[in-house]
CSV table of N, CA, C and O in Angstrom, one decimal:
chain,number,residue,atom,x,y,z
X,15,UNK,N,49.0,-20.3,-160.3
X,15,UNK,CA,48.1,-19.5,-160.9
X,15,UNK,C,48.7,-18.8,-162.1
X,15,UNK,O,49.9,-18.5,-162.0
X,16,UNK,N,48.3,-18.6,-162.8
X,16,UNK,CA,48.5,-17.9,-164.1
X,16,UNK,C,47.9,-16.4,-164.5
X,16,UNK,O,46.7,-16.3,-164.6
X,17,UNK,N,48.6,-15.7,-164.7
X,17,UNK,CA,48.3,-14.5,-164.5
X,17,UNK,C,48.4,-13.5,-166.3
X,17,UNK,O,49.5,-13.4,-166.8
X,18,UNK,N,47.7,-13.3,-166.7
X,18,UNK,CA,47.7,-12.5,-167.6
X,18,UNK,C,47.2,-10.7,-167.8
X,18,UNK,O,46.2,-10.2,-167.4
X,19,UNK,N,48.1,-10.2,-168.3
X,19,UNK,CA,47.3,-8.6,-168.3
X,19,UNK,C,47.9,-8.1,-169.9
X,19,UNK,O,48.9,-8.5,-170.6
X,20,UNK,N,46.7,-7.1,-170.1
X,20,UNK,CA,47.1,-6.6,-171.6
X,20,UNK,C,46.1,-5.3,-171.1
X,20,UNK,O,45.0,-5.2,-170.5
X,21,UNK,N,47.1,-4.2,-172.0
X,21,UNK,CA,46.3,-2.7,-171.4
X,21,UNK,C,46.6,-1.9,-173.0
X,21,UNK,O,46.8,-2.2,-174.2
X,22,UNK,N,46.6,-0.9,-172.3
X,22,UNK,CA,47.4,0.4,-173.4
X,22,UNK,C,49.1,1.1,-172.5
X,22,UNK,O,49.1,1.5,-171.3
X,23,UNK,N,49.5,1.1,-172.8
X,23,UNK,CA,50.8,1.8,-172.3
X,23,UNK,C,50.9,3.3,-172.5
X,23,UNK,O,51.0,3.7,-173.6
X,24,UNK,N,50.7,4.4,-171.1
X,24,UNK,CA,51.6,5.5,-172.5
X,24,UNK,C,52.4,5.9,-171.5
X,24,UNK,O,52.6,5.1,-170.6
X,25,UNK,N,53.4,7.7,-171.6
X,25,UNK,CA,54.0,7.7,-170.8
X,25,UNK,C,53.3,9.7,-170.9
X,25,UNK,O,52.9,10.4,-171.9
X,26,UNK,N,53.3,9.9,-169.6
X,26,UNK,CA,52.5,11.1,-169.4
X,26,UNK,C,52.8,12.4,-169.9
X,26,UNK,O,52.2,13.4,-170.3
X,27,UNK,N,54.1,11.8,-169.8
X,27,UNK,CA,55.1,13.4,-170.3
X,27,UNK,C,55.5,13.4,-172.0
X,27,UNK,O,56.1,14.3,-172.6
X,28,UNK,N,55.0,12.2,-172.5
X,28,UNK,CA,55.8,12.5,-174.1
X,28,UNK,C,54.1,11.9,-174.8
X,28,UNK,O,53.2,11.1,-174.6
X,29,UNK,N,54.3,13.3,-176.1
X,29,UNK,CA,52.8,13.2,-177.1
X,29,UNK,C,52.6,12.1,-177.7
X,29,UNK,O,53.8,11.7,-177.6
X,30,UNK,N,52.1,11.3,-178.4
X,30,UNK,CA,52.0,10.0,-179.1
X,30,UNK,C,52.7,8.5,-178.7
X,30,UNK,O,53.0,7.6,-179.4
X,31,UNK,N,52.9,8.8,-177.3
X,31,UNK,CA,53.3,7.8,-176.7
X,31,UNK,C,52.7,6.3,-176.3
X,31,UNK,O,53.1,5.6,-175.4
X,32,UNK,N,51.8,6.1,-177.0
X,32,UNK,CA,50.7,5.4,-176.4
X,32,UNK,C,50.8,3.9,-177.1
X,32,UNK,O,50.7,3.9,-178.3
X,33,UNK,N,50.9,2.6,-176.4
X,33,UNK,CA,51.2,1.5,-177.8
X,33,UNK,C,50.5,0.5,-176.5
X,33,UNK,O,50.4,0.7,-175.3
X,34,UNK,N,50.0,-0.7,-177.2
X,34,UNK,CA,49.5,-2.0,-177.0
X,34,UNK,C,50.3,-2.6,-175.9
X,34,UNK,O,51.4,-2.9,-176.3
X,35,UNK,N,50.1,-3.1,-174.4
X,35,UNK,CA,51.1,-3.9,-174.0
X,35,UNK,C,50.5,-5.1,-173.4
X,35,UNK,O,49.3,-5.3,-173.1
X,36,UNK,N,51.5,-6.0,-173.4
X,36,UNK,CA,50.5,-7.6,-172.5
X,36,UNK,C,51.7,-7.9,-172.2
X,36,UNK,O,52.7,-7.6,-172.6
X,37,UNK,N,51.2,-9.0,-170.9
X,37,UNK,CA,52.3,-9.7,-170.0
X,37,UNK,C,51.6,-11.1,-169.4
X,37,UNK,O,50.4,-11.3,-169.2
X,38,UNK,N,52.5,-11.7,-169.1
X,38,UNK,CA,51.3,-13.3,-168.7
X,38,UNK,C,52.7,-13.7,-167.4
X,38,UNK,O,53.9,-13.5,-167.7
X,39,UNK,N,52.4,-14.1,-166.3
X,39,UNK,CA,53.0,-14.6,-165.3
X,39,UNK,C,52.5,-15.7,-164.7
X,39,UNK,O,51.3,-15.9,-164.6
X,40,UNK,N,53.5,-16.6,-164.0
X,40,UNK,CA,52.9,-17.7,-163.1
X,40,UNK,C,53.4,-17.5,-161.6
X,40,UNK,O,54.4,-17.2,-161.1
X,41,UNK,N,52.0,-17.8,-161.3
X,41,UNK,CA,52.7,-17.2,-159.6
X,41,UNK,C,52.2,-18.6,-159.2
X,41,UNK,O,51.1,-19.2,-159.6
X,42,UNK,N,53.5,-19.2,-158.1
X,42,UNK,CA,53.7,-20.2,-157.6
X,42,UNK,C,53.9,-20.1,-156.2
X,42,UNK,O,54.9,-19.5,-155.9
X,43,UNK,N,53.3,-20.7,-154.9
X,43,UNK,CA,54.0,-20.8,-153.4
X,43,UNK,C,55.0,-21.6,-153.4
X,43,UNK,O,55.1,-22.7,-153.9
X,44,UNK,N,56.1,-20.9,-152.6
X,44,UNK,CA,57.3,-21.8,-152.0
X,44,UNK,C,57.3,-21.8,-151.0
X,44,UNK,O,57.2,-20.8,-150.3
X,45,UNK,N,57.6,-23.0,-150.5
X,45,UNK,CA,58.1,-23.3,-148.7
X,45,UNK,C,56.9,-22.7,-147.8
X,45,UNK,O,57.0,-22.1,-146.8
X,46,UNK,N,55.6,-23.0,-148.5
X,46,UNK,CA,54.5,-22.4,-147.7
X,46,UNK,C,54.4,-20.8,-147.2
X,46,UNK,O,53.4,-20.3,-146.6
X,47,UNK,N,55.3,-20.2,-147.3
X,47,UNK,CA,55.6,-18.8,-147.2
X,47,UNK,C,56.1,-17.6,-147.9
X,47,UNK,O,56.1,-16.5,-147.5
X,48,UNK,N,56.5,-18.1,-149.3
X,48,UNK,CA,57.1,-17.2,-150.3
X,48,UNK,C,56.5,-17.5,-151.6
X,48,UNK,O,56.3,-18.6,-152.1
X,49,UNK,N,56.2,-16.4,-152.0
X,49,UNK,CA,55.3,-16.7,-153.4
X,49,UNK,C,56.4,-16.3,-154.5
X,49,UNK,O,57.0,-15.3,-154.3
X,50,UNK,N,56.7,-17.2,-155.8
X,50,UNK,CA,57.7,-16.4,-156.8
X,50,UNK,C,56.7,-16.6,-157.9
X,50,UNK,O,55.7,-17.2,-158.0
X,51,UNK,N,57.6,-15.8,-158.8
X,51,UNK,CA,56.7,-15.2,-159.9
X,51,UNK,C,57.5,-15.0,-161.1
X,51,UNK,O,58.4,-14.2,-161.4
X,52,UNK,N,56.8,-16.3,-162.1
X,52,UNK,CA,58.1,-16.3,-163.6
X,52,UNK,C,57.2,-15.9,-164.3
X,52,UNK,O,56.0,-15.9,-164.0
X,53,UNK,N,58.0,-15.1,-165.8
X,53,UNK,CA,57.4,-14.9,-166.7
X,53,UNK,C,57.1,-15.8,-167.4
X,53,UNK,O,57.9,-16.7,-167.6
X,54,UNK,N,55.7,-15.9,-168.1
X,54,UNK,CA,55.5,-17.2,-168.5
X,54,UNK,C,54.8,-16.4,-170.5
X,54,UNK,O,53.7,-16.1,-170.9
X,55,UNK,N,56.0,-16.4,-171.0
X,55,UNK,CA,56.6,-16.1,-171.9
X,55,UNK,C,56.8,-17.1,-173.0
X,55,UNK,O,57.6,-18.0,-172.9
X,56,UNK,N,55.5,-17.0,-174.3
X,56,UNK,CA,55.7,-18.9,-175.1
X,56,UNK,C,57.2,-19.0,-175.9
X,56,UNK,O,57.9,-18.1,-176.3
X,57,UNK,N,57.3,-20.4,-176.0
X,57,UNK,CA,58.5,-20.4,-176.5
X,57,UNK,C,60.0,-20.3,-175.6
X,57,UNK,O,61.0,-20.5,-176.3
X,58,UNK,N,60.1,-19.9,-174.5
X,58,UNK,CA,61.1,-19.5,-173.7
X,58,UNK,C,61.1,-20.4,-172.4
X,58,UNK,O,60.0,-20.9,-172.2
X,59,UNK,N,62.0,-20.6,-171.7
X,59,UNK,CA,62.1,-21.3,-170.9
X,59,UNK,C,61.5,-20.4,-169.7
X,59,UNK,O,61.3,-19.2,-169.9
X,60,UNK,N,61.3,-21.1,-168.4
X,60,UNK,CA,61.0,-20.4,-167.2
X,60,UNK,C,61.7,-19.8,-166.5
X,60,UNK,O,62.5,-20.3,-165.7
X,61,UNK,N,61.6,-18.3,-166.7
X,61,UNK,CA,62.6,-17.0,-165.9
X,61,UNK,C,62.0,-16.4,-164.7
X,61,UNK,O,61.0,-15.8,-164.6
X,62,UNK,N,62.8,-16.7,-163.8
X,62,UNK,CA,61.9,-15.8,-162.1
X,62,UNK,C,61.9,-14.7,-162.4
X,62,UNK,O,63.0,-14.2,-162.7
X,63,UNK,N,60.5,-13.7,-162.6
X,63,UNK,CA,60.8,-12.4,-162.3
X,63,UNK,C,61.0,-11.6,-161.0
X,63,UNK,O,61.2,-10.4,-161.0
X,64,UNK,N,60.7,-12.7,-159.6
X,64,UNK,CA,60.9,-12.1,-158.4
X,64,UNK,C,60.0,-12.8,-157.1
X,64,UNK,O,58.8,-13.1,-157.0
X,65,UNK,N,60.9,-12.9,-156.3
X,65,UNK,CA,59.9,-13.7,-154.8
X,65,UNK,C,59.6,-12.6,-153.7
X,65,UNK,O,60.4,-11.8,-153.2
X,66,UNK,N,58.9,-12.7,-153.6
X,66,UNK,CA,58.3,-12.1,-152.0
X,66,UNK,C,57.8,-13.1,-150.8
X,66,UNK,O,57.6,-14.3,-150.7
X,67,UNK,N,57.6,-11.7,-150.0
X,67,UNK,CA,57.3,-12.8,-148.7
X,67,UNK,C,58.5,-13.5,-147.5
X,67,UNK,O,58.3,-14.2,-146.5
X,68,UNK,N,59.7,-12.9,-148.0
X,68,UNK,CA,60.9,-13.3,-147.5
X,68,UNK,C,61.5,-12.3,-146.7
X,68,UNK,O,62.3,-12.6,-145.8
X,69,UNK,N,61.3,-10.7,-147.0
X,69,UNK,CA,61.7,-9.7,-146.4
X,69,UNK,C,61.2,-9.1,-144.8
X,69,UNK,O,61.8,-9.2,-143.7
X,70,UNK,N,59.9,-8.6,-145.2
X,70,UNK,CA,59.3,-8.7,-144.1
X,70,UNK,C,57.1,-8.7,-144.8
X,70,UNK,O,56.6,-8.5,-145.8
X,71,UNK,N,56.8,-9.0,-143.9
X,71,UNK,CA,55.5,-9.5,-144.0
X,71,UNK,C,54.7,-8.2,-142.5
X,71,UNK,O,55.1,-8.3,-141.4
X,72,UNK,N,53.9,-7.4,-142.7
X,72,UNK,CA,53.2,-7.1,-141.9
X,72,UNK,C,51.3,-7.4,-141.7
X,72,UNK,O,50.4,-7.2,-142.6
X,73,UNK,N,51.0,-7.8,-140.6
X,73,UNK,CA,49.5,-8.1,-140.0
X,73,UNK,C,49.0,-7.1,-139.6
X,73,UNK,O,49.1,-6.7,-138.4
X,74,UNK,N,48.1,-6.5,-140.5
X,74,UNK,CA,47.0,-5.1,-140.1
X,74,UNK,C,46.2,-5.9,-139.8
X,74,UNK,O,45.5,-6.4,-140.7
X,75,UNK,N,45.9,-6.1,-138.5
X,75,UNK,CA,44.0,-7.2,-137.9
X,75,UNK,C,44.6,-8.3,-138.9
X,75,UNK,O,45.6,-8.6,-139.4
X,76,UNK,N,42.9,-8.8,-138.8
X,76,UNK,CA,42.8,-10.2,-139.5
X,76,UNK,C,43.0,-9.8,-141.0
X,76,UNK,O,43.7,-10.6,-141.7
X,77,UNK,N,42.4,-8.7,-141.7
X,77,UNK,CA,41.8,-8.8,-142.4
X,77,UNK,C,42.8,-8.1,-143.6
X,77,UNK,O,42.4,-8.2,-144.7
X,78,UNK,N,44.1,-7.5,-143.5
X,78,UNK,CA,45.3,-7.5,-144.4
X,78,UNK,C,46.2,-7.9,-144.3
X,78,UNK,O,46.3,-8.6,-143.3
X,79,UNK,N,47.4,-8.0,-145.1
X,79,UNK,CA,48.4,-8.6,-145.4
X,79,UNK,C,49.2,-7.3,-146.3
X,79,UNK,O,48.8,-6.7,-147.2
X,80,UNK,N,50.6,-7.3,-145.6
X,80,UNK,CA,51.3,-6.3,-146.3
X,80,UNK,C,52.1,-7.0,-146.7
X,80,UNK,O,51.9,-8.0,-146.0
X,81,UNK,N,53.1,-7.4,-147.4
X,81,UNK,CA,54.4,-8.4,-148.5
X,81,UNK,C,55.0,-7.2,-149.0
X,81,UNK,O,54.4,-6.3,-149.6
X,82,UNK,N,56.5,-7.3,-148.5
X,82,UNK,CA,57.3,-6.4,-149.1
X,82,UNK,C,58.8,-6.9,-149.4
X,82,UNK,O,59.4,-7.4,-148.5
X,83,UNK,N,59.4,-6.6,-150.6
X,83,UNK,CA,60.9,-7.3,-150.9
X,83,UNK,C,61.2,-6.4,-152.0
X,83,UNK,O,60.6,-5.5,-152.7
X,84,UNK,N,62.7,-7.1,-152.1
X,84,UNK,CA,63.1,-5.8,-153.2
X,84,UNK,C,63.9,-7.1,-154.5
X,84,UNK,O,64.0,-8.3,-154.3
X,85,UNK,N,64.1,-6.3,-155.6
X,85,UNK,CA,64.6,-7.4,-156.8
X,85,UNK,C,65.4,-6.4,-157.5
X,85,UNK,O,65.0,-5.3,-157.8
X,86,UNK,N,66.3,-6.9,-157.6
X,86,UNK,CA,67.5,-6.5,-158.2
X,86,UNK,C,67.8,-6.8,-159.9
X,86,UNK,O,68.3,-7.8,-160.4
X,87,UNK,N,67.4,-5.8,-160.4
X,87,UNK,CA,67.5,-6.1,-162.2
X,87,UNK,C,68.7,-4.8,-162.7
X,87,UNK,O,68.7,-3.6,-163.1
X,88,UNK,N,70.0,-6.0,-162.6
X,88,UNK,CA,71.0,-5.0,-162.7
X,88,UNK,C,71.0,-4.4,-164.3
X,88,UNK,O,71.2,-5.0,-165.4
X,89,UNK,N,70.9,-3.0,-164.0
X,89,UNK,CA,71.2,-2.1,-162.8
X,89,UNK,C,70.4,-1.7,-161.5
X,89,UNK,O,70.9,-1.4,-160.4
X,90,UNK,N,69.0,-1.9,-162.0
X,90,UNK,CA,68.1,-1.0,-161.3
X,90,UNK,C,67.4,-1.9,-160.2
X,90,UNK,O,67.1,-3.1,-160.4
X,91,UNK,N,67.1,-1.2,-159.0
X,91,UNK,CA,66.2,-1.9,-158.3
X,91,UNK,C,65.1,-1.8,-158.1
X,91,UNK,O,64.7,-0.7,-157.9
X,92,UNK,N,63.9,-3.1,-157.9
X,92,UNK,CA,62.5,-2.6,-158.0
X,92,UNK,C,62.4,-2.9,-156.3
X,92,UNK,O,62.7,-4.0,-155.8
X,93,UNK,N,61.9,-2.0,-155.6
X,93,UNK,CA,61.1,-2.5,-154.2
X,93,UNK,C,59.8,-2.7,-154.5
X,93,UNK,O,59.3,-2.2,-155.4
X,94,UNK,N,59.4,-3.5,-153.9
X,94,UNK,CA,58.1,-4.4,-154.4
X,94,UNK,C,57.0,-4.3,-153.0
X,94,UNK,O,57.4,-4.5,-151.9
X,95,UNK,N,55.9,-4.0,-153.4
X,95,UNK,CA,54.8,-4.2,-152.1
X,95,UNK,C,53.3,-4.8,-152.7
X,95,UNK,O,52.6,-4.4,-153.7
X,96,UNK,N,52.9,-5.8,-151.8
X,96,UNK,CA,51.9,-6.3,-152.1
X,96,UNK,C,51.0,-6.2,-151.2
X,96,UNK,O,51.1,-6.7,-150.1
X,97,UNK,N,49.8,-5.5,-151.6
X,97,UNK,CA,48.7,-5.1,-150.0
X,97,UNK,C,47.6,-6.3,-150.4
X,97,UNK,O,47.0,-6.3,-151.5
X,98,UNK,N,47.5,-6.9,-149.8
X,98,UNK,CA,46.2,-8.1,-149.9
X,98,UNK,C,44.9,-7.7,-148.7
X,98,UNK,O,45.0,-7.7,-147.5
X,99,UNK,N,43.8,-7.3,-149.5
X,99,UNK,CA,43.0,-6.4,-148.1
X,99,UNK,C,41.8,-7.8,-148.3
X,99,UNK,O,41.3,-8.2,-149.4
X,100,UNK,N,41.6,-8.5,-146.8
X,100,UNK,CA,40.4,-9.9,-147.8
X,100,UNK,C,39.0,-9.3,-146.9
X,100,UNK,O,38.1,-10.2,-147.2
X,101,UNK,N,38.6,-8.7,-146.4
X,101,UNK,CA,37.6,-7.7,-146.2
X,101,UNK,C,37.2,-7.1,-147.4
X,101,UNK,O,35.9,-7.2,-147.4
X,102,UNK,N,37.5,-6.5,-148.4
X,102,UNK,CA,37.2,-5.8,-150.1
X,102,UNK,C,37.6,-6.6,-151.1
X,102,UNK,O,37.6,-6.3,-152.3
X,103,UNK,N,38.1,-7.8,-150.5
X,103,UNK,CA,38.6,-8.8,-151.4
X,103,UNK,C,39.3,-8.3,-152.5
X,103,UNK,O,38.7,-8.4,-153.6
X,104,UNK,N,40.4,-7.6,-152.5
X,104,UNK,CA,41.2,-7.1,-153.7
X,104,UNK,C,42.4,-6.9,-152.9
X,104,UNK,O,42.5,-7.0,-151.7
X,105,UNK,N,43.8,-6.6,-153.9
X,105,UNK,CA,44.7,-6.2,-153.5
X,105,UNK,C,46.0,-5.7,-154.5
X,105,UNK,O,46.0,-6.3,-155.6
X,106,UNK,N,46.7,-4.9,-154.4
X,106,UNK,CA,47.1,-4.1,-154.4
X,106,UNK,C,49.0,-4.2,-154.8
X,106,UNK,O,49.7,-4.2,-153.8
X,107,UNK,N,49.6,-4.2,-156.0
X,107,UNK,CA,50.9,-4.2,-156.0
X,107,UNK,C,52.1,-3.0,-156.7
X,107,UNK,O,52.5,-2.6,-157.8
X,108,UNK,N,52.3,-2.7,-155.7
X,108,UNK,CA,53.2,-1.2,-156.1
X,108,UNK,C,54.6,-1.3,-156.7
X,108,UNK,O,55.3,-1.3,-155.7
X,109,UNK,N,55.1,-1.4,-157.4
X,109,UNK,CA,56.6,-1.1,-157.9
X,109,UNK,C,57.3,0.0,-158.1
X,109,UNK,O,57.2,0.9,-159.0
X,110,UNK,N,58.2,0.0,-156.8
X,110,UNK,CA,59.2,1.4,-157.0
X,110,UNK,C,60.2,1.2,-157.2
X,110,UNK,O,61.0,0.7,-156.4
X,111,UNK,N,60.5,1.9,-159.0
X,111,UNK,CA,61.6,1.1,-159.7
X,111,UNK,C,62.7,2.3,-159.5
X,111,UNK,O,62.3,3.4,-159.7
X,112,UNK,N,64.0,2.1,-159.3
X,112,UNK,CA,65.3,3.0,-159.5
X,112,UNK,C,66.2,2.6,-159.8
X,112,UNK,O,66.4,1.5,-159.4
X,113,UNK,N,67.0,3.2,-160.5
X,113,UNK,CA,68.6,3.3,-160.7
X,113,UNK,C,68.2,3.9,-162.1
X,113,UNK,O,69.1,4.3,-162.8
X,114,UNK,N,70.4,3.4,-163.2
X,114,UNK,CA,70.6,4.1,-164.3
X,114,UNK,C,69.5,4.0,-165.1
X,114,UNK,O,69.2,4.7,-166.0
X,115,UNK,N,69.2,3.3,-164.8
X,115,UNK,CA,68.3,3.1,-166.3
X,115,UNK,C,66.6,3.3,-166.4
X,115,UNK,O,66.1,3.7,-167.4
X,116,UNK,N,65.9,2.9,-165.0
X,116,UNK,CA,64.7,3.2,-165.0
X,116,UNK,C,64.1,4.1,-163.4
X,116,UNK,O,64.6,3.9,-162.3
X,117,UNK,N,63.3,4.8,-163.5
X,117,UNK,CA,63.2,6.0,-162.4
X,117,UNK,C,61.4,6.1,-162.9
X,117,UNK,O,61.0,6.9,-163.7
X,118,UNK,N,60.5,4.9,-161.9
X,118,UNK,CA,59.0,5.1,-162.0
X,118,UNK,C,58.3,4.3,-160.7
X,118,UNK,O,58.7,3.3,-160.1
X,119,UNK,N,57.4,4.9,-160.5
X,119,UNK,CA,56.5,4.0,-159.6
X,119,UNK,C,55.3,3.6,-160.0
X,119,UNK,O,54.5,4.6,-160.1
X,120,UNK,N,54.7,2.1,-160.4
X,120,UNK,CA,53.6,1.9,-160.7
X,120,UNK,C,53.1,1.4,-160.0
X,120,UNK,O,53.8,1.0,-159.0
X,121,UNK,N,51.7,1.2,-160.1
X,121,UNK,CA,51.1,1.0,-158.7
X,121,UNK,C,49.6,-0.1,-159.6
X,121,UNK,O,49.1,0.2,-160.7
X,122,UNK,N,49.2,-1.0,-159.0
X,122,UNK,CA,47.9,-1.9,-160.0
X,122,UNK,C,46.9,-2.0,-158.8
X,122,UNK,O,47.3,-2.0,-157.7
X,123,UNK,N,45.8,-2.1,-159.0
X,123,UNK,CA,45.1,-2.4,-158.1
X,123,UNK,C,44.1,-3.6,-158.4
X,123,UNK,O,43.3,-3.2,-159.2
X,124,UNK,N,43.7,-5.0,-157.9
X,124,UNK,CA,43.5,-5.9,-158.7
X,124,UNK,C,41.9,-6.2,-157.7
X,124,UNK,O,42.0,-6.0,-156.5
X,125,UNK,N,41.0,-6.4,-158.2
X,125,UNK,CA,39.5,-6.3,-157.4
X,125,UNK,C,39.2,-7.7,-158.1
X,125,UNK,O,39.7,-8.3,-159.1
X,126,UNK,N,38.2,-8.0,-157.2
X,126,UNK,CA,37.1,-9.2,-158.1
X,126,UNK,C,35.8,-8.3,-158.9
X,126,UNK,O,35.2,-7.3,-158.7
X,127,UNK,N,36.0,-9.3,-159.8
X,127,UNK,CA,35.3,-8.8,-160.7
X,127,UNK,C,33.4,-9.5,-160.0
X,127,UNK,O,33.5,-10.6,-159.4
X,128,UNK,N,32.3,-8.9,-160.1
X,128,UNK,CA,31.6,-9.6,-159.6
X,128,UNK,C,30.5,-10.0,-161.1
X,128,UNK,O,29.6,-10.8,-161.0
């Protein structure tokens, strides 16, 4: 699957911070149980930005799926969680980024569009 997003960026705490951003990814299954996910970037060869599904996986009923792993972008590390709820058919990916260099948690929430 091919994944594209384009928003506005800002940052909460600084005035005129505000600029254009987009991103495009390909999310791929491996080994029927790990999904990875390259930047799919024109011009550039195929870079994993990170797999899940390998750490631990939790079963809320039938009807969620929790995916959790962590990705190492030295320096910093992102812990990664993916809530798939198929009852509201949407789901849900949090990034809690730390170390020297970056200190944020973003959080997306992705719905069908009807």
């Amino acid at each position: 699957m091919i994944y594209n997003e384009k928003g506005v960026f800002e940052f909460l705490d600084r005035v005129d911070s505000k600029f254009d951003a987009s991103r495009s990814f390909i999310y791929t299954l491996y080994d029927q149980k790990d999904i990875q996910i390259y930047f799919n970037d024109k011009g550039s060869e195929k870079k994993l930005f990170h797999c899940f599904g390998c750490e631990s996986i939790d079963y809320h009923g039938q009807n969620k799926i929790v995916f959790k792993n962590k990705h190492f972008c030295f320096p910093d590390t992102y812990n990664i969680t993916y809530e798939i709820d198929f009852e509201k058919v949407e789901f849900q990916i949090t990034y809690d980024v730390s170390g020297p260099e970056k200190s944020y948690t973003s959080k997306t929430l992705f719905k069908k569009l009807e």
